[in-house]
mmCIF file of C-alpha atoms in Angstrom:
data_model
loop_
_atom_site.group_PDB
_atom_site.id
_atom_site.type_symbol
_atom_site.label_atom_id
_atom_site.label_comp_id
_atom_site.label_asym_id
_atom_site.label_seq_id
_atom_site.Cartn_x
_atom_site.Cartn_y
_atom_site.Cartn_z
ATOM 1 C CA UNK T 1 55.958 76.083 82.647
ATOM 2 C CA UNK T 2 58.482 77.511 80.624
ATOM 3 C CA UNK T 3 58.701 75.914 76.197
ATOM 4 C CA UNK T 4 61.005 77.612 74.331
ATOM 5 C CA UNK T 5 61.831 76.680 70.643
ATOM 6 C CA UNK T 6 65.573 75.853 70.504
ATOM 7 C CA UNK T 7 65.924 76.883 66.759
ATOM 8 C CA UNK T 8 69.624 75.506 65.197
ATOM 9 C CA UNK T 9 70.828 77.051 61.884
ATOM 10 C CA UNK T 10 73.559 78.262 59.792
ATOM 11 C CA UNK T 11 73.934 81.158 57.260
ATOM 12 C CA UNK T 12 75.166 79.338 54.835
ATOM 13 C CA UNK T 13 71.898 76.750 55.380
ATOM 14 C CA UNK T 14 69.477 76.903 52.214
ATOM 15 C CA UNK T 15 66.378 75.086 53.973
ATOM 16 C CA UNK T 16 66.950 77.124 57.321
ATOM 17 C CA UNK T 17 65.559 80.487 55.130
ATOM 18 C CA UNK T 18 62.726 78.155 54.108
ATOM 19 C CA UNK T 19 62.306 77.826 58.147
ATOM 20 C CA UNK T 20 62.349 81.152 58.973
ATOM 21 C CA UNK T 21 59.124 82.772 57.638
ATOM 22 C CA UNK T 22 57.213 79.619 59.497
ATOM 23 C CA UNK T 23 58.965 80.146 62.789
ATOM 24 C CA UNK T 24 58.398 84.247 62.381
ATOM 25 C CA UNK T 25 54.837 83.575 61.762
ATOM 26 C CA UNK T 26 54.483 81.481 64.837
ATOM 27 C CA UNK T 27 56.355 84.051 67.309
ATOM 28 C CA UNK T 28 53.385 86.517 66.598
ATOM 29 C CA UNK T 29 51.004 83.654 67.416
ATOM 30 C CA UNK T 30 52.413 81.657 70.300
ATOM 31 C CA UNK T 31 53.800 85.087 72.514
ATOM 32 C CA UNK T 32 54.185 82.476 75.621
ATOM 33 C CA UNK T 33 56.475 80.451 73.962
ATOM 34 C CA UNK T 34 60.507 81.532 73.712
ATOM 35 C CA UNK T 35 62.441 81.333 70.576
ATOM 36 C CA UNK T 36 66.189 81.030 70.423
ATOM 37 C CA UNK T 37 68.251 81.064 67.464
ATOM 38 C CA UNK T 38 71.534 79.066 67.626
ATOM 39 C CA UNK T 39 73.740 79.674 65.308
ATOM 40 C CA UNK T 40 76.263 76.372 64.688
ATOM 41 C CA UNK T 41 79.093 78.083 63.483
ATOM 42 C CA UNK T 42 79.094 80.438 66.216
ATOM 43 C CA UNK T 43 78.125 78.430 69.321
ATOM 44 C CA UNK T 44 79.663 74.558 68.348
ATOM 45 C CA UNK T 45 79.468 73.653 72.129
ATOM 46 C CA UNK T 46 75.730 73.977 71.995
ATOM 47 C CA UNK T 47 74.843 72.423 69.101
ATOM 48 C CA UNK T 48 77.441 69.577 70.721
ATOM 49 C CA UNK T 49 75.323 69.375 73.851
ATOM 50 C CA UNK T 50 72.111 68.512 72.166
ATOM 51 C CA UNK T 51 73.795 66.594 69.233
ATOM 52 C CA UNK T 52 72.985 68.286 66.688
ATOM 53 C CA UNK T 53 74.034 66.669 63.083
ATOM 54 C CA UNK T 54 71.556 68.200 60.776
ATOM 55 C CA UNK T 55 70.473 72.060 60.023
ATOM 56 C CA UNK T 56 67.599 72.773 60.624
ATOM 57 C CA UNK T 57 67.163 71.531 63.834
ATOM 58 C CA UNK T 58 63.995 72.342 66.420
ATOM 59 C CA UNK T 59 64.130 71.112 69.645
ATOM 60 C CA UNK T 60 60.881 72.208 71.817
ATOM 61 C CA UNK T 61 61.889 72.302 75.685
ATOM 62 C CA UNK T 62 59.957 72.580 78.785
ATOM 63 C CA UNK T 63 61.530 72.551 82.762
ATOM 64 C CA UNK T 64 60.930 69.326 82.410
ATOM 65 C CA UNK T 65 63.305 68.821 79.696
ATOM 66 C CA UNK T 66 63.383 67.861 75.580
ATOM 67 C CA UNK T 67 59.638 67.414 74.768
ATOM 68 C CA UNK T 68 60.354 67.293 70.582
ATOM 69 C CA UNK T 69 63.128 67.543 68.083
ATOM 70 C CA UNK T 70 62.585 67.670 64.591
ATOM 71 C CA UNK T 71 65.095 67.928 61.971
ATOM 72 C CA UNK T 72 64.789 69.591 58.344
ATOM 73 C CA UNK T 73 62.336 72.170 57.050
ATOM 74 C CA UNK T 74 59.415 71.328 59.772
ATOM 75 C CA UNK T 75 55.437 73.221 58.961
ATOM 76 C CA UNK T 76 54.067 74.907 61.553
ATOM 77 C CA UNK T 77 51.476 72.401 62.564
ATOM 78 C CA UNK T 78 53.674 69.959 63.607
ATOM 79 C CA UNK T 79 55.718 72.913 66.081
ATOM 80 C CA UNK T 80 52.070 73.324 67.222
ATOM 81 C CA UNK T 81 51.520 70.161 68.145
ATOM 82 C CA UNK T 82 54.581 70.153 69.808
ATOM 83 C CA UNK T 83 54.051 73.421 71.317
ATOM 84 C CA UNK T 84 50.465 72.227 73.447
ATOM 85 C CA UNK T 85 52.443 68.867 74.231
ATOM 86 C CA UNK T 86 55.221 70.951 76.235
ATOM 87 C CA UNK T 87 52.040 72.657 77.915
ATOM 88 C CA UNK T 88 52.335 75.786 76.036
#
């Protein structure tokens, strides 16, 4: 089973820097789990395809499909939570 953190943000996005220490902390933690960074300005057609209206977005994925997405500054417990309920 494959989770990967789908990870939606802008440069010019004030709380995405407030995300960004919590999501490097939990890359050194959770090694099994991927993490993408999407960048809205650069790559609209993605942020399109999973309707994205608000930065920061997290989506958590599995093969099976979207298991979470939470939008705005997000702690780490709650991606934890998220992470075991994708199976990571």
């Amino acid at each position: 089973m494959t989770v990967t953190l789908k990870d939606f943000y802008a440069d010019w996005c004030g709380p995405c820097k407030t995300q960004d220490p919590i999501l490097d902390d939990l890359k050194e933690e959770w090694t099994d789990v991927e993490f993408e960074k999407i960048n809205v300005d650069e790559e609209q057609d993605v942020a399109n395809e999973y309707q994205v209206r608000s930065l920061p977005t997290l989506i958590i994925e599995n093969d099976d499909g979207i298991v979470e997405r939470f939008v705005g500054v997000t702690q780490a417990d709650d991606l934890e939570d998220a992470f075991q309920k994708a199976g990571a």
